[in-house]
Short mmCIF file of N, CA and C in Angstrom, two decimals:
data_model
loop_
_atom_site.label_atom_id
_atom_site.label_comp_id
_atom_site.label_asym_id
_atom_site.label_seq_id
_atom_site.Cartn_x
_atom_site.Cartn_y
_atom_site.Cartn_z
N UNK A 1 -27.69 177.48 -28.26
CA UNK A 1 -28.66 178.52 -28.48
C UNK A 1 -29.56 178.09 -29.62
N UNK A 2 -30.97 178.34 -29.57
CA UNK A 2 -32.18 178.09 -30.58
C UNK A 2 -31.82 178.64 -31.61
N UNK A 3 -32.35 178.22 -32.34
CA UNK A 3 -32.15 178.64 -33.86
C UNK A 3 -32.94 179.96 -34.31
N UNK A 4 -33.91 180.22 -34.28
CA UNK A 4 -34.67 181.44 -34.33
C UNK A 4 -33.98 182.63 -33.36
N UNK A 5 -33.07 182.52 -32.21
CA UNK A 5 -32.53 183.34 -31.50
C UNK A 5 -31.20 183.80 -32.39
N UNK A 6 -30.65 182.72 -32.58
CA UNK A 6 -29.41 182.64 -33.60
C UNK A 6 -29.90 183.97 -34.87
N UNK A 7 -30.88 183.39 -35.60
CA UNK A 7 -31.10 184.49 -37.03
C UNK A 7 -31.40 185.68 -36.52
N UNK A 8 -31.52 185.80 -35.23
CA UNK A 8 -31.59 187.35 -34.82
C UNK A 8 -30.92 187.48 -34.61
N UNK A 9 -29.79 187.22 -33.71
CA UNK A 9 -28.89 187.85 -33.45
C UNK A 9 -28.16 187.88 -34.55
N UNK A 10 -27.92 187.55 -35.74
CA UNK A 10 -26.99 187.77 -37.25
C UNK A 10 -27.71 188.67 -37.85
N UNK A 11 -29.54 188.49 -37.39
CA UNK A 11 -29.78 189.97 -38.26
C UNK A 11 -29.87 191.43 -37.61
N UNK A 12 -29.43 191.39 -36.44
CA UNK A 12 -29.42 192.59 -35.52
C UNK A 12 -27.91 192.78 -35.68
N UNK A 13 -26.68 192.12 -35.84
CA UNK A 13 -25.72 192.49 -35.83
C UNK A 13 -25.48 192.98 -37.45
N UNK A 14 -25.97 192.34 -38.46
CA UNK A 14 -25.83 192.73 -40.38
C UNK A 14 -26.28 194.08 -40.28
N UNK A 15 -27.32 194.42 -39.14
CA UNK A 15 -28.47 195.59 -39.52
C UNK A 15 -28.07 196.32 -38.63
N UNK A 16 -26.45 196.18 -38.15
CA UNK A 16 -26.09 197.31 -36.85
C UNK A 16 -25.51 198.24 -37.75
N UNK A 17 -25.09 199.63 -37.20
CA UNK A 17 -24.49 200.83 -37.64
C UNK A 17 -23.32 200.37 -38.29
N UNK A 18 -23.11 201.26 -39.58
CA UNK A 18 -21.81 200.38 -40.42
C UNK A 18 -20.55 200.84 -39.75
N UNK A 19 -20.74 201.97 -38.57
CA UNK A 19 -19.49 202.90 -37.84
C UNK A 19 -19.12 201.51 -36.70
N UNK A 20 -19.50 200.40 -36.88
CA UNK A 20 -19.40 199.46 -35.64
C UNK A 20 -17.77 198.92 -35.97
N UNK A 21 -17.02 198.47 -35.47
CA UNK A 21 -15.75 197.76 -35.67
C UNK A 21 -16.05 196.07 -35.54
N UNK A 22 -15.11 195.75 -36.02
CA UNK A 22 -15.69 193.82 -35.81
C UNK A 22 -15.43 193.49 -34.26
N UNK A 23 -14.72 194.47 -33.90
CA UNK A 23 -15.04 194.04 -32.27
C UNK A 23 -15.92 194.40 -31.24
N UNK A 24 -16.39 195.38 -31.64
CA UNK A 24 -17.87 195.62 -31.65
C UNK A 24 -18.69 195.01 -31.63
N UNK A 25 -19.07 194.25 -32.94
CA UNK A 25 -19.95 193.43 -33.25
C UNK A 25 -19.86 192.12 -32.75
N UNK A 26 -18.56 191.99 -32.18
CA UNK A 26 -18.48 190.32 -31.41
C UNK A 26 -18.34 190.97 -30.36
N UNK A 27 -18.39 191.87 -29.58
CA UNK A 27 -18.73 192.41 -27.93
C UNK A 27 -20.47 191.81 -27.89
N UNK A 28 -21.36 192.79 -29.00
CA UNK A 28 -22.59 193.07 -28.94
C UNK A 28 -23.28 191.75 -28.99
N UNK A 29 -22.49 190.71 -29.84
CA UNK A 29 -22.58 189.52 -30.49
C UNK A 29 -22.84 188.44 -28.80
N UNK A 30 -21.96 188.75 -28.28
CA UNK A 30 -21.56 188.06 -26.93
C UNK A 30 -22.68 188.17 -25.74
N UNK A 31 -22.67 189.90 -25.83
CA UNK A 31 -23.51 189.99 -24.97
C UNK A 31 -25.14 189.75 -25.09
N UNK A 32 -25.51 189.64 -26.38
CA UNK A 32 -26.93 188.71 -26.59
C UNK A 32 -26.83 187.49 -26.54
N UNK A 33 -26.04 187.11 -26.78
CA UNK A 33 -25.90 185.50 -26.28
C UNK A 33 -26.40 184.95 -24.90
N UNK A 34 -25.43 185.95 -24.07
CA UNK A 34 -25.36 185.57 -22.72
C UNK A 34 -26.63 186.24 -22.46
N UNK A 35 -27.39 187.45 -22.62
CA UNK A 35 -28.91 187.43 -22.40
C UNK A 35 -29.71 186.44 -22.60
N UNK A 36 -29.57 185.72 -23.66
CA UNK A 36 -30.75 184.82 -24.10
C UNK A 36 -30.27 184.05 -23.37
N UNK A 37 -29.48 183.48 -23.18
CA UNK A 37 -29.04 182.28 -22.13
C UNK A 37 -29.74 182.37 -21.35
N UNK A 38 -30.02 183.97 -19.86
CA UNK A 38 -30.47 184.01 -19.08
C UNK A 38 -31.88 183.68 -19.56
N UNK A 39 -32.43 184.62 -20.12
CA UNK A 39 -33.70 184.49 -20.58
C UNK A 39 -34.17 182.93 -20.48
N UNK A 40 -33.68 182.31 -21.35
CA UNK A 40 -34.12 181.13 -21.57
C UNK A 40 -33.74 180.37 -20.44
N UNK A 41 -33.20 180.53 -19.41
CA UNK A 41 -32.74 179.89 -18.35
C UNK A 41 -33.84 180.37 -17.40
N UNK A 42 -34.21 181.44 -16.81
CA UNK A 42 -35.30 182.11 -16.54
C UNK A 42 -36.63 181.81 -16.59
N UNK A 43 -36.78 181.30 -18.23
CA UNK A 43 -38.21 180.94 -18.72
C UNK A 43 -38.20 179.54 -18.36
N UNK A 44 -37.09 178.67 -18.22
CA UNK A 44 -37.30 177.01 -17.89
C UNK A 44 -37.30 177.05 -16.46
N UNK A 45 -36.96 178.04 -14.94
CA UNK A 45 -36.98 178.04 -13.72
C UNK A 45 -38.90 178.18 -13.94
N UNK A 46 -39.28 179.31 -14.69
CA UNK A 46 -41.02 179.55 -14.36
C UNK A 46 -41.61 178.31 -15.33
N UNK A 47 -41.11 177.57 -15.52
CA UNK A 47 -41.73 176.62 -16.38
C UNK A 47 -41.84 175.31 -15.30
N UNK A 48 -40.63 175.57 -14.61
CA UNK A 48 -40.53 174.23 -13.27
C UNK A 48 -41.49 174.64 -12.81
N UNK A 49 -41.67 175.96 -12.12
CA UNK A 49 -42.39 176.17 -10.62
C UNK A 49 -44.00 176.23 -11.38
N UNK A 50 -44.01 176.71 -12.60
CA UNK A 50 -45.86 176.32 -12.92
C UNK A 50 -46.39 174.91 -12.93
N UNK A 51 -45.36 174.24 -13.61
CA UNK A 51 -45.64 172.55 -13.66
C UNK A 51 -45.62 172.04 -11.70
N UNK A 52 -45.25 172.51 -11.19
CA UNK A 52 -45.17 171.98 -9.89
C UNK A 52 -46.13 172.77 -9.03
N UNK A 53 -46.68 174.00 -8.96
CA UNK A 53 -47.71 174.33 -9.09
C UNK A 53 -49.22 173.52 -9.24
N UNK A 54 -49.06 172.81 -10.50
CA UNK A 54 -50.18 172.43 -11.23
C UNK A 54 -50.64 171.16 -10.70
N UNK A 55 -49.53 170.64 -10.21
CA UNK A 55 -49.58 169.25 -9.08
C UNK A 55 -49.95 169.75 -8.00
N UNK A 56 -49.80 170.80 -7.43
CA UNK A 56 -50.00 170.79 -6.13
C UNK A 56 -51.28 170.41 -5.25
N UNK A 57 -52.76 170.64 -6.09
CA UNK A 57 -53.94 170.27 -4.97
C UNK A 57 -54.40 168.89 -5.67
N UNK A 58 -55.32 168.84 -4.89
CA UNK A 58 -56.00 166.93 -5.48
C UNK A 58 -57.12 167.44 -6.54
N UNK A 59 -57.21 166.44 -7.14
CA UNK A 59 -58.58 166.97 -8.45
C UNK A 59 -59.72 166.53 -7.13
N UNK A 60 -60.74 166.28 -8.27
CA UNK A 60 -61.98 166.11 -7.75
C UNK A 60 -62.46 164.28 -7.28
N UNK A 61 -61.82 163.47 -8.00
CA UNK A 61 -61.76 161.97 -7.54
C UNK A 61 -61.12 162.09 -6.24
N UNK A 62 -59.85 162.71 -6.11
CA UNK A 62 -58.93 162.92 -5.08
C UNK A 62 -60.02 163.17 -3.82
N UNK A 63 -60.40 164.21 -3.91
CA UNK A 63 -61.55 165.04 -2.78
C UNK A 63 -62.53 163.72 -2.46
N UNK A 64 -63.05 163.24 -3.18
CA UNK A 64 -63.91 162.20 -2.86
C UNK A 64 -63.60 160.85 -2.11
N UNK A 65 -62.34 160.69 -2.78
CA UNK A 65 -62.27 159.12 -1.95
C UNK A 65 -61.29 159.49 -0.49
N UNK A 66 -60.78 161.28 -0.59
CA UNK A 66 -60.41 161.52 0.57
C UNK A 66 -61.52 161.54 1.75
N UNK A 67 -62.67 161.97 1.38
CA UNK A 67 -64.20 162.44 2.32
C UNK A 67 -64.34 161.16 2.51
N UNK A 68 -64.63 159.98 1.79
CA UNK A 68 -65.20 158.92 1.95
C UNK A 68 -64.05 157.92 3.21
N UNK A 69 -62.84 158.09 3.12
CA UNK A 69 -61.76 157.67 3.96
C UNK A 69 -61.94 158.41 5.59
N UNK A 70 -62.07 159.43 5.25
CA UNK A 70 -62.38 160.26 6.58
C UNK A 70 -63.67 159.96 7.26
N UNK A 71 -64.40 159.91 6.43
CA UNK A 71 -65.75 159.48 7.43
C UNK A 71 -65.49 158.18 7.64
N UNK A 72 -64.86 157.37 6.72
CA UNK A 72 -64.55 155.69 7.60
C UNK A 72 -63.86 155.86 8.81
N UNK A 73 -62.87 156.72 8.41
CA UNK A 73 -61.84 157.06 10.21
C UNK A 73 -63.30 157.46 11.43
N UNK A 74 -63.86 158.22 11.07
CA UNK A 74 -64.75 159.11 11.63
C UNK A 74 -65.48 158.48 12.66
N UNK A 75 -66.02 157.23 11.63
CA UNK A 75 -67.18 156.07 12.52
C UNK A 75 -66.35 155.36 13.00
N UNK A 76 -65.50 154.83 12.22
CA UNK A 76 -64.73 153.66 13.06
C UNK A 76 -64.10 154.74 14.88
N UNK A 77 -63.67 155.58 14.53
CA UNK A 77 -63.20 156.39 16.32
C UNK A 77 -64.64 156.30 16.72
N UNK A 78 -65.78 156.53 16.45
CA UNK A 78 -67.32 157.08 16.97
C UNK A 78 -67.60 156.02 17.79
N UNK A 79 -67.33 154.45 17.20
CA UNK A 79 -67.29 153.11 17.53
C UNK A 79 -66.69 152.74 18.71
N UNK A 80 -65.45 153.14 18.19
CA UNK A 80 -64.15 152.80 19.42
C UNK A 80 -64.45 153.44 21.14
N UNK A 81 -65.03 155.11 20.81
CA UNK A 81 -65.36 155.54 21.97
C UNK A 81 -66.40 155.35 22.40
N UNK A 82 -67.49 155.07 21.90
CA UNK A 82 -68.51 154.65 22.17
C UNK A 82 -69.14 153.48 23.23
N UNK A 83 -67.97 152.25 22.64
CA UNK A 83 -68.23 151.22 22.95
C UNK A 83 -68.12 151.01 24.92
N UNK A 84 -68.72 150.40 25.43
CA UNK A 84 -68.51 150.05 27.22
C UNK A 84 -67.31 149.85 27.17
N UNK A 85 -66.14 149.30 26.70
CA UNK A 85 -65.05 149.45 27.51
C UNK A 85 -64.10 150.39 27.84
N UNK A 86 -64.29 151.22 27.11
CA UNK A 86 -63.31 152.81 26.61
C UNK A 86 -64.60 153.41 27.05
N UNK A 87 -65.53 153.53 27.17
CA UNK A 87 -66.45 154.81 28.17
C UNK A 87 -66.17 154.48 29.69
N UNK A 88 -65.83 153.03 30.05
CA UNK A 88 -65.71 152.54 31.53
C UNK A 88 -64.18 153.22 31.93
N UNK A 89 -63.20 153.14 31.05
CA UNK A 89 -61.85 153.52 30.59
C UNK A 89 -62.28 155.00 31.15
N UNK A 90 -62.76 155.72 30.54
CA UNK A 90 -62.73 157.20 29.85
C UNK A 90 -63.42 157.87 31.94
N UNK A 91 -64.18 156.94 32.18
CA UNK A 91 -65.11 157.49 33.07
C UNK A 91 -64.10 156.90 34.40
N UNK A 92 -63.04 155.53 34.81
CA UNK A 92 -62.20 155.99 35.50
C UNK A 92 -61.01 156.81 35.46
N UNK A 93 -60.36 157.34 34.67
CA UNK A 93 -59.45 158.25 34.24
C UNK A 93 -59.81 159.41 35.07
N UNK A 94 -61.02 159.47 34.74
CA UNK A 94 -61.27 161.30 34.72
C UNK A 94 -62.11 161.62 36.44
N UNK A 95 -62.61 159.90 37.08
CA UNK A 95 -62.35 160.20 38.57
C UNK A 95 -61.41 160.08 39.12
N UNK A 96 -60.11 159.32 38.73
CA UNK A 96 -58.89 159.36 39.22
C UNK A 96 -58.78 160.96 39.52
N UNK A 97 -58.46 161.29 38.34
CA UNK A 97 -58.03 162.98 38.31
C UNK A 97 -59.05 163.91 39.25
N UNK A 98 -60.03 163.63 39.30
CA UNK A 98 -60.41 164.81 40.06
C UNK A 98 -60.84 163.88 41.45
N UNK A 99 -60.23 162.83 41.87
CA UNK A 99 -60.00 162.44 43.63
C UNK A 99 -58.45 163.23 43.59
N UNK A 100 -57.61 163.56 42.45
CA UNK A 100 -56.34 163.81 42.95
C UNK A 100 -56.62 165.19 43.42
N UNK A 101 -57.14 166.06 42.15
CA UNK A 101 -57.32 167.16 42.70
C UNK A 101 -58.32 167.80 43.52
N UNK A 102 -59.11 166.51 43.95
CA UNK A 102 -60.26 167.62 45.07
C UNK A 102 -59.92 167.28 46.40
#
């Protein structure tokens, strides 16, 4: 346990009701402990998921050399279909199919 959690909890237990018994004060003692535990266990789970969060989209270099990759895919397919042998391709395929079905 942190140290600043620690001097509170000694000064919340010095500054408890003097009607407390010492077992009392190590019940009360216990059970802030095990709060801050959670707490602080709690605050390091939202500390993961913001940091992982913060990774999650691409900056702005990211965006760019992604656009610039995509339009290379883009032309290079524009190319590929374009070209006479894959339109000669493309154009018997699609009379096959419709001598099957007419």
């Amino acid at each position: 346990m942190g140290g600043p959690m620690k001097r509170w909890i000694r000064a919340f237990v010095r500054h408890a009701p003097a009607v407390w018994s010492a077992n009392r004060a190590r019940t009360v003692r216990r059970r802030l402990r095990r709060w801050a535990g959670r707490f602080r266990a709690e605050g390091r789970r939202l500390a993961t998921i913001a940091r992982a969060r913060a990774e999650a989209g691409m900056s702005t270099a990211e965006y760019a050399v992604g656009t610039i990759a995509a339009c290379a895919f883009a032309g290079l397919l524009f190319k590929i279909v374009s070209s006479e042998e894959v339109r000669k391709m493309l154009s018997d395929v699609i009379g096959r199919a419709l001598q099957l079905a007419g």
